[in-house]
Amino acid sequence: MIGKIELLEAIAGKNRGLLANENDKLAIMALVAQLEDRNPTPRPTEATDLLEGNWRLLYTTSQELLGINNLPLFNLGQIYQCVRTQDTKIYNIAEVSGLPFLESIISVTATFIPVSERRVNVRFDRAISGLQRLFDYQNPDNLIKQIESGKKFLGIDFAITSREQKGWLDITYLDEDMRIGRGNEGSVFVLSKS
């Protein structure tokens, strides 16, 4: 599709936004807006076959996510958002590398509820963080299987119970291998199906 290739070229080499300067960000946001105008899926929350699966983050403006890279001795690796439409669950998984044997995982699980043809409300349920070795981490599917089995992880593992959560995400573009979303804090997310 026209615009998709240009967007992929613009975000290539920007390390999910970590290496984007102000001019890069402006150009990328203009390309994002053009692609959103050509969204081939007008009712993305109903397109569960397209939403389902593991999505890898290509670019974001979320300082919360990009800030993980600022932890001393750690580098932000791949970030995944795994959507399970039947269970209305989202699994956010960030791989973090660092010193040998200290590779880590930061994961937050959430429940989503479609509230319009393109918006889902998101309620965060559980946060997990620890060493990949202790989690026997191999890939996102392996971790999700462990989470859903009820496993309690060594490291940080706690339920998120705040009733004041008001998170939402608008799915502004969706096709068979790309998804663009805009969150309630103004962040933009560009993901590819992995």
XYZ file of C-alpha atoms in Angstrom:
194
model
C 0.000 0.000 0.000
C 1.159 3.521 -0.789
C 2.522 5.117 2.356
C 3.274 1.871 4.166
C 6.655 1.374 2.504
C 7.540 5.024 3.117
C 6.657 4.696 6.802
C 8.705 1.507 7.174
C 11.669 3.216 5.499
C 11.321 6.284 7.745
C 11.340 4.251 10.972
C 14.111 1.870 9.854
C 17.232 2.469 11.913
C 15.406 4.574 14.511
C 15.490 1.789 17.155
C 11.759 2.067 17.917
C 12.104 5.823 18.348
C 15.176 5.919 20.572
C 17.322 7.322 17.732
C 14.700 9.625 16.178
C 15.506 13.332 16.258
C 12.804 16.019 16.151
C 12.803 16.195 12.324
C 12.540 12.390 12.117
C 9.608 12.425 14.538
C 7.747 15.067 12.524
C 8.281 13.197 9.255
C 7.242 9.869 10.803
C 4.096 11.363 12.336
C 3.121 12.859 8.955
C 3.504 9.417 7.346
C 1.526 7.800 10.182
C -1.330 10.277 9.647
C -1.338 9.615 5.875
C -1.533 5.877 6.452
C -4.288 6.266 9.057
C -6.317 8.165 6.444
C -6.080 5.064 4.221
C -6.975 2.507 6.909
C -8.259 -0.588 5.032
C -10.107 -1.858 8.142
C -12.759 0.706 9.127
C -13.948 -1.331 12.146
C -10.699 -2.719 13.591
C -12.107 -3.842 16.954
C -14.415 -6.203 15.065
C -11.595 -7.610 12.890
C -10.505 -10.158 15.491
C -8.766 -12.350 12.900
C -6.460 -9.430 12.037
C -5.967 -8.269 15.645
C -5.121 -11.740 16.974
C -1.448 -12.621 17.294
C 1.942 -11.398 18.393
C 2.858 -7.879 17.330
C 6.422 -6.510 17.451
C 6.880 -2.811 18.174
C 8.592 -0.969 15.316
C 8.203 2.612 16.528
C 6.664 4.514 19.424
C 6.529 7.967 20.942
C 5.846 6.449 24.407
C 8.471 7.814 26.770
C 7.394 5.199 29.320
C 8.465 2.379 26.974
C 11.526 4.115 25.564
C 12.580 5.041 29.111
C 13.300 1.372 29.867
C 16.477 1.924 27.855
C 17.662 4.427 30.509
C 18.067 1.771 33.217
C 21.758 1.509 34.149
C 23.595 -1.367 32.423
C 20.529 -2.388 30.407
C 19.486 -2.033 26.770
C 15.952 -2.273 25.524
C 15.520 -5.273 23.241
C 12.419 -6.342 21.330
C 9.011 -5.260 22.582
C 5.940 -7.345 21.833
C 2.243 -6.810 22.279
C 0.478 -10.148 22.082
C -3.279 -9.933 21.540
C -5.584 -12.828 22.428
C -8.993 -11.726 21.178
C -10.970 -14.721 22.458
C -9.800 -14.050 26.023
C -9.737 -10.231 25.530
C -6.175 -10.220 26.864
C -3.085 -8.219 25.953
C 0.418 -9.241 26.992
C 3.043 -6.495 26.746
C 6.515 -8.043 26.842
C 9.814 -6.121 26.748
C 13.086 -8.016 26.401
C 15.957 -6.259 28.172
C 19.607 -7.164 27.668
C 22.567 -6.161 29.749
C 25.435 -7.845 31.458
C 25.849 -11.544 30.623
C 23.292 -13.721 32.409
C 21.266 -10.640 33.444
C 18.947 -10.587 30.421
C 15.536 -9.668 31.764
C 11.854 -9.527 30.937
C 9.371 -6.811 31.825
C 5.777 -7.847 31.187
C 2.389 -6.341 31.896
C -0.848 -8.185 31.236
C -4.102 -6.404 30.583
C -7.730 -7.023 29.746
C -9.316 -5.052 26.934
C -12.931 -4.203 26.214
C -13.995 -2.871 22.795
C -16.080 0.265 23.357
C -16.387 1.479 19.753
C -15.454 0.363 16.252
C -11.842 1.457 16.845
C -11.351 2.031 20.606
C -10.629 -0.477 23.348
C -10.518 0.308 27.045
C -7.543 -1.304 28.734
C -7.279 -2.431 32.360
C -3.847 -3.587 33.528
C -3.986 -6.730 35.655
C -0.489 -7.988 36.455
C 3.149 -6.873 36.274
C 6.045 -9.298 36.040
C 9.772 -8.591 35.859
C 12.827 -10.745 36.320
C 15.684 -12.622 34.734
C 14.958 -14.495 31.505
C 16.890 -17.521 32.825
C 14.715 -17.778 35.937
C 11.569 -17.491 33.807
C 12.817 -20.093 31.325
C 11.994 -17.432 28.734
C 12.226 -18.607 25.143
C 9.693 -16.414 23.303
C 6.457 -14.504 23.968
C 4.222 -17.571 23.459
C 6.238 -19.542 26.015
C 5.919 -16.733 28.586
C 2.173 -16.322 27.968
C 1.651 -20.051 28.475
C 3.453 -19.815 31.832
C 1.415 -16.752 32.876
C -1.882 -18.405 31.954
C -0.954 -21.572 33.851
C -0.992 -19.461 37.029
C 2.752 -19.687 37.608
C 4.167 -17.332 40.242
C 7.484 -15.940 38.978
C 10.696 -15.307 40.902
C 11.481 -11.611 40.798
C 8.744 -9.007 40.676
C 5.238 -10.432 40.217
C 2.197 -8.580 41.476
C -1.442 -7.906 40.673
C -2.400 -4.401 39.597
C -5.580 -3.520 41.434
C -6.021 0.220 40.915
C -9.638 0.971 40.111
C -8.693 4.415 38.836
C -7.237 3.083 35.576
C -8.698 4.753 32.540
C -6.418 3.507 29.782
C -7.622 3.227 26.206
C -6.180 2.649 22.770
C -7.534 3.704 19.394
C -6.610 1.312 16.584
C -6.164 3.785 13.749
C -4.738 1.445 11.099
C -4.948 -2.331 10.744
C -4.078 -4.736 7.950
C -2.707 -8.287 7.822
C 0.784 -7.307 9.024
C 0.728 -3.729 10.386
C -1.140 -2.023 13.193
C -1.027 1.606 14.319
C -2.538 2.748 17.574
C -2.869 5.933 19.593
C -3.074 5.723 23.369
C -4.827 7.864 25.951
C -1.535 9.557 26.902
C -0.963 10.718 23.320
C 1.545 8.025 22.425
C 1.663 6.463 18.965
C 2.553 2.812 18.383
C 3.505 1.210 15.045
C 3.660 -2.589 15.154
C 4.190 -5.454 12.728
C 2.768 -8.946 13.083
C 5.564 -11.343 14.000
